[in-house]
Amino acid sequence: DTTMASHYNQSLPICYGLSAMGGILEVGSIAVLAVPDAREKEGTPIPTWLSMVTLASNVIMQLIGSLSSNLIAPWFGPVSVVAPIYFSATLVFNQIIFGFILGLEFFDRIMIVGTYVIAIGTILLQVVGPGIQDGQDIGELLGHSYALSWFLFLLTLMVVSTIFMVTSINKYGEYKRIAILLIARSTSYTLNLTVSRAFLLNPDHFVLVSFIVIKVVSGAIYTYAIVVQSTTVKQAKFIPLNATTIILLNAITGVIIWEDWRVISSWVGYVCVFLLLALGCDLLLSANLLTNDNAELGRAKLMRRFQLERSSGSRNFYSNIADYEGEVENQNIAVNKDADLLKSADTQRRESSRRIAWKKVLSTGNVEGYEA
């Protein structure tokens, strides 16, 4: 442990625990809003008082989670360590709550493996990633032109994306909604962590007041984005993208503003960790997230597609068996051809789904003729 301020000792275990607590509470806060929304879509009316209770529960859980992971956790460890732990906990508990407990989302084997890859990468990050730095001064850190430029760039992106989110997000397609929410959440979260840690690094009066304003505003934007997220995008699709975007953005911020390059244990390991995170997200994006049909419905369609109806033959044992067998053989040949065509089309779809997914998310546009 090392001292960052006169009354705080930095401690990585405390930082890890507080970060994970925030991620778990975030998933819970989304669940309390998503469940009533799903019931309303099914035609079950929700009493007004219950809607108010779920909304209040969402806000309370967000406040507790925000205090633990977004305010206190950065006091005990690097910003770039807080974010991966927070969102690894979010991914794991997203599967547990939305998939296994509530059954609101479908998670296949590839999605589960992708989540585990991201979680393992996060664990390795603690070994090869940045350690504790003592004696930092926020005035000196932001005195570098590149650090200040990056901070202002994040601030601008947060403001612009918030305007789109508040005024017109519902009129856009799903992928533009995802892009707007990704920018709003990643920038607000990154700025929130940065100013939280800066509170204990000897800011002058003007910087302290400015950071308090940014802390409150970014926290409000982040919380509002979660409320919007719960009813405008699918959690299985958005949460992996959101987690990976925030982890990468905080890693860049850690290098540019917080000088994590001074205390990174292994640059090779550090780069490989983020390759693992990218591969995990790639698995999640290619796991039928953008083209997923209900599994049971898909099997039912397949059975109807290849169901053979009796169209010839009779119960007469002395009928022309050779002719009948020829008809059956022709039917089987036709079915096999159909099966080969279906497999070929499915293979082509799977090969292209990942490229289309990334193109849609990164360009925030729609690919004509393709629909999730």
XYZ file of C-alpha atoms in Angstrom:
372
model
C 0.000 0.000 0.000
C 1.121 3.514 -0.748
C -0.149 6.900 0.228
C -2.001 9.061 -2.297
C -3.316 11.667 0.151
C -2.631 12.272 3.802
C -5.651 10.237 4.939
C -5.927 7.570 2.179
C -3.782 4.528 1.467
C -4.062 3.017 -1.984
C -4.947 -0.682 -2.001
C -5.601 -2.781 -5.095
C -7.791 -5.410 -3.318
C -10.133 -2.684 -2.050
C -10.184 -1.162 -5.527
C -11.077 -4.540 -7.076
C -13.889 -5.248 -4.607
C -15.548 -1.854 -4.914
C -15.350 -2.010 -8.712
C -17.008 -5.439 -8.855
C -19.773 -4.320 -6.481
C -20.668 -1.475 -8.825
C -20.952 -3.814 -11.822
C -23.237 -6.223 -9.991
C -25.537 -3.426 -8.836
C -25.754 -2.011 -12.361
C -27.106 -5.273 -13.770
C -29.606 -5.423 -10.933
C -30.751 -1.870 -11.607
C -31.383 -2.687 -15.275
C -33.236 -5.877 -14.384
C -35.770 -4.100 -12.149
C -36.790 -1.948 -15.141
C -36.520 -4.586 -17.853
C -38.832 -7.103 -16.177
C -41.918 -4.805 -15.977
C -41.218 -3.589 -19.520
C -41.161 -7.181 -20.796
C -44.436 -7.937 -19.017
C -46.104 -4.887 -20.561
C -45.001 -5.985 -24.025
C -46.598 -9.359 -23.310
C -49.874 -7.585 -22.543
C -49.737 -7.734 -18.745
C -50.678 -4.317 -17.257
C -48.270 -2.911 -14.673
C -49.735 -0.760 -11.838
C -48.464 2.800 -11.636
C -47.218 2.316 -8.091
C -45.149 -0.705 -9.180
C -43.589 1.306 -12.011
C -42.629 4.004 -9.502
C -41.135 1.412 -7.143
C -39.040 -0.169 -9.898
C -37.813 3.238 -11.049
C -36.899 4.206 -7.464
C -35.104 0.863 -7.031
C -33.155 1.524 -10.212
C -32.032 4.954 -8.982
C -31.073 3.698 -5.503
C -29.025 0.796 -6.854
C -27.324 3.125 -9.325
C -26.418 5.559 -6.562
C -24.885 2.861 -4.375
C -23.039 1.323 -7.309
C -21.821 4.719 -8.448
C -20.465 5.597 -5.009
C -18.597 2.311 -4.667
C -17.097 1.942 -8.141
C -17.172 5.408 -9.718
C -16.174 7.543 -6.741
C -14.351 5.522 -4.088
C -12.692 2.754 -6.122
C -10.462 5.157 -8.163
C -9.036 6.471 -4.883
C -7.443 3.062 -4.234
C -6.128 2.081 -7.672
C -5.588 3.043 -11.324
C -8.536 4.179 -13.409
C -7.636 1.643 -16.101
C -8.010 -1.180 -13.551
C -11.392 -0.049 -12.205
C -13.203 -0.195 -15.538
C -12.287 -3.787 -16.605
C -13.275 -5.269 -13.244
C -16.500 -3.284 -13.181
C -17.591 -4.482 -16.603
C -16.381 -8.042 -16.272
C -18.676 -8.289 -13.253
C -21.403 -6.694 -15.373
C -20.989 -9.267 -18.171
C -20.937 -12.283 -15.879
C -23.927 -11.194 -13.818
C -25.762 -10.118 -16.960
C -25.727 -13.757 -18.058
C -26.651 -15.007 -14.599
C -29.587 -12.621 -14.069
C -30.985 -12.056 -17.584
C -30.178 -15.515 -18.905
C -30.367 -18.068 -16.103
C -32.631 -16.430 -13.502
C -35.094 -14.240 -15.437
C -34.866 -15.912 -18.836
C -35.296 -12.610 -20.694
C -32.244 -13.125 -22.922
C -30.847 -16.144 -24.775
C -27.135 -16.881 -24.302
C -25.669 -19.638 -26.451
C -22.350 -21.393 -25.939
C -20.321 -18.916 -28.014
C -21.696 -15.972 -26.029
C -20.820 -17.665 -22.758
C -17.296 -18.448 -23.975
C -16.875 -14.846 -25.163
C -17.819 -13.573 -21.721
C -15.315 -15.912 -20.093
C -12.572 -14.714 -22.479
C -13.219 -11.094 -21.436
C -13.284 -12.068 -17.752
C -9.983 -13.974 -18.073
C -8.423 -11.011 -19.874
C -9.491 -8.788 -17.005
C -7.874 -11.122 -14.475
C -4.622 -11.108 -16.450
C -4.771 -7.323 -16.611
C -4.235 -7.204 -12.875
C -0.972 -9.120 -13.331
C 0.573 -7.334 -16.324
C -1.264 -4.002 -16.145
C -0.462 -0.760 -14.334
C 0.189 -0.690 -10.620
C -0.204 2.003 -8.000
C 1.384 5.405 -8.572
C 2.077 7.763 -5.706
C 2.858 11.468 -5.661
C 0.842 12.453 -8.726
C -0.464 16.020 -9.154
C -3.477 16.663 -11.393
C -2.243 20.126 -12.348
C 1.012 18.704 -13.664
C -0.743 15.846 -15.449
C -3.189 18.109 -17.287
C -0.410 20.593 -17.937
C 0.670 18.433 -20.855
C -1.057 19.564 -24.057
C -1.862 16.019 -25.199
C -3.487 15.157 -21.853
C -5.612 18.310 -21.806
C -6.622 17.822 -25.456
C -7.755 14.262 -24.755
C -9.753 15.399 -21.711
C -11.536 18.131 -23.724
C -12.174 15.683 -26.570
C -13.961 13.289 -24.193
C -15.951 16.162 -22.729
C -17.115 17.299 -26.170
C -18.167 13.801 -27.210
C -20.143 13.402 -23.987
C -22.074 16.636 -24.524
C -22.881 15.966 -28.205
C -24.000 12.359 -27.657
C -26.162 13.431 -24.713
C -27.986 15.936 -26.901
C -28.832 13.179 -29.399
C -29.809 10.785 -26.615
C -32.182 13.227 -24.918
C -33.793 14.813 -27.973
C -34.143 12.219 -30.727
C -32.807 8.746 -29.952
C -36.126 6.962 -30.542
C -36.352 8.059 -34.158
C -33.117 6.264 -35.091
C -32.614 2.617 -35.946
C -31.238 0.145 -33.461
C -27.612 0.471 -34.496
C -27.603 4.249 -34.355
C -29.211 4.020 -30.919
C -26.408 1.662 -29.870
C -23.771 4.091 -31.183
C -25.290 7.076 -29.366
C -25.544 5.159 -26.098
C -22.028 3.763 -26.462
C -20.514 7.232 -26.845
C -22.606 8.745 -24.065
C -21.889 5.983 -21.581
C -18.194 5.445 -22.357
C -17.245 9.135 -22.275
C -19.306 9.953 -19.188
C -17.926 6.933 -17.335
C -14.322 7.710 -18.267
C -14.618 11.359 -17.241
C -16.387 10.366 -14.041
C -13.540 8.068 -12.985
C -10.886 10.587 -13.969
C -12.295 13.476 -11.939
C -13.000 11.155 -8.995
C -9.355 10.205 -8.740
C -8.295 13.821 -9.313
C -10.146 14.970 -6.180
C -7.280 13.623 -4.051
C -4.441 14.879 -6.239
C -4.086 18.470 -5.030
C -6.390 20.310 -7.463
C -6.562 24.098 -7.114
C -9.878 25.807 -6.331
C -10.944 26.393 -9.949
C -10.068 22.852 -11.039
C -11.811 21.367 -8.009
C -15.066 23.252 -8.692
C -14.896 22.348 -12.387
C -14.338 18.693 -11.565
C -17.253 18.642 -9.119
C -19.534 19.972 -11.871
C -18.205 17.398 -14.357
C -18.620 14.644 -11.767
C -22.289 15.486 -11.145
C -23.147 16.021 -14.819
C -21.351 12.913 -16.084
C -22.938 10.809 -13.342
C -26.399 12.084 -14.292
C -25.766 11.375 -17.973
C -24.492 7.893 -17.228
C -27.502 7.065 -15.041
C -29.979 8.454 -17.566
C -28.297 6.446 -20.337
C -28.858 3.258 -18.332
C -32.575 4.072 -18.025
C -32.754 4.641 -21.791
C -30.727 1.511 -22.485
C -33.071 -0.754 -20.547
C -35.945 -0.179 -23.010
C -34.305 0.802 -26.339
C -31.656 -1.859 -27.019
C -31.190 -5.563 -26.341
C -29.016 -6.179 -23.308
C -27.244 -9.224 -24.797
C -26.108 -7.105 -27.728
C -25.337 -3.808 -26.015
C -23.620 -4.792 -22.773
C -20.607 -6.592 -24.353
C -20.011 -3.674 -26.741
C -20.432 -1.168 -23.935
C -18.033 -3.019 -21.652
C -15.313 -3.354 -24.286
C -15.634 0.287 -25.398
C -15.324 1.619 -21.859
C -12.409 -0.683 -21.006
C -10.470 0.445 -24.077
C -11.314 4.121 -23.560
C -10.173 4.017 -19.946
C -6.963 2.234 -20.926
C -6.186 4.995 -23.428
C -7.027 7.612 -20.804
C -4.772 5.856 -18.327
C -1.833 6.071 -20.718
C -2.464 9.644 -21.934
C -3.579 11.395 -18.728
C -2.497 9.167 -15.842
C 0.872 8.080 -17.271
C 0.216 4.379 -16.758
C 3.110 3.698 -19.131
C 5.403 4.363 -16.201
C 4.156 1.401 -14.139
C 2.960 -1.196 -16.675
C 4.551 -4.520 -15.737
C 4.672 -5.987 -19.264
C 3.801 -4.154 -22.472
C 3.561 -7.436 -24.379
C 1.177 -8.824 -21.794
C -0.751 -5.538 -21.674
C -1.319 -5.549 -25.443
C -2.263 -9.239 -25.399
C -4.837 -8.578 -22.689
C -6.626 -6.079 -24.905
C -6.414 -8.488 -27.824
C -8.212 -10.996 -25.573
C -10.850 -8.377 -24.791
C -11.311 -7.659 -28.506
C -11.573 -11.385 -29.297
C -14.122 -11.843 -26.524
C -16.261 -9.053 -27.905
C -15.852 -10.482 -31.421
C -17.175 -13.815 -30.168
C -20.140 -12.099 -28.570
C -20.906 -10.173 -31.756
C -20.721 -13.272 -33.985
C -22.803 -15.474 -31.682
C -26.101 -14.916 -33.509
C -26.524 -11.626 -31.667
C -27.506 -9.811 -34.842
C -29.415 -12.632 -36.558
C -30.662 -14.717 -33.685
C -33.945 -16.583 -34.058
C -35.571 -18.294 -31.132
C -33.837 -21.658 -30.827
C -37.019 -23.692 -30.416
C -38.737 -21.848 -33.264
C -35.707 -22.454 -35.471
C -35.878 -26.200 -34.839
C -39.596 -26.184 -35.528
C -39.020 -24.422 -38.860
C -36.372 -26.996 -39.749
C -38.664 -29.907 -38.988
C -41.444 -28.397 -41.114
C -38.961 -27.726 -43.902
C -37.915 -31.393 -44.196
C -41.138 -33.115 -43.205
C -41.988 -35.887 -45.741
C -45.648 -36.469 -46.461
C -46.889 -39.724 -47.904
C -47.764 -38.994 -51.533
C -47.630 -42.469 -53.122
C -47.689 -46.151 -52.319
C -50.434 -48.295 -50.845
C -51.084 -50.938 -48.250
C -51.153 -53.587 -51.024
C -48.172 -55.851 -50.349
C -48.020 -56.831 -54.032
C -47.787 -53.284 -55.390
C -44.869 -52.270 -57.589
C -42.203 -51.906 -54.903
C -39.461 -50.942 -57.348
C -41.429 -47.951 -58.654
C -42.253 -46.803 -55.141
C -38.610 -47.054 -54.029
C -37.620 -44.949 -57.035
C -40.055 -42.232 -56.014
C -38.736 -42.249 -52.454
C -35.156 -42.054 -53.709
C -36.011 -39.013 -55.829
C -37.602 -37.368 -52.813
C -34.497 -38.030 -50.693
C -32.218 -36.574 -53.390
C -34.325 -33.402 -53.487
C -34.260 -33.117 -49.703
C -30.480 -33.592 -49.603
C -30.039 -30.839 -52.182
C -32.212 -28.528 -50.106
C -30.183 -29.391 -47.008
C -26.911 -28.646 -48.809
C -28.231 -25.307 -50.001
C -29.400 -24.441 -46.481
C -26.008 -25.347 -44.983
C -24.199 -23.284 -47.616
C -26.409 -20.263 -46.962
C -25.999 -20.638 -43.218
C -22.205 -20.852 -43.569
C -22.119 -17.701 -45.693
C -24.359 -15.890 -43.205
C -22.153 -16.807 -40.254
C -18.983 -15.779 -42.105
C -20.428 -12.372 -42.953
C -22.382 -11.654 -39.758
C -19.297 -10.578 -37.819
C -18.119 -8.199 -40.552
C -21.612 -6.739 -40.890
C -21.911 -6.385 -37.123
C -18.708 -4.428 -36.779
C -19.498 -2.335 -39.859
C -22.933 -1.446 -38.505
C -21.704 -0.574 -35.006
C -18.624 1.364 -36.060
C -20.279 3.260 -38.901
C -23.560 3.755 -36.954
C -25.310 3.241 -40.259
C -27.570 0.588 -41.744
C -26.539 -1.962 -44.348
C -29.242 -2.155 -46.970
C -30.976 -5.463 -47.112
C -29.723 -6.677 -43.749
C -31.801 -6.668 -40.618
C -31.105 -8.137 -37.215
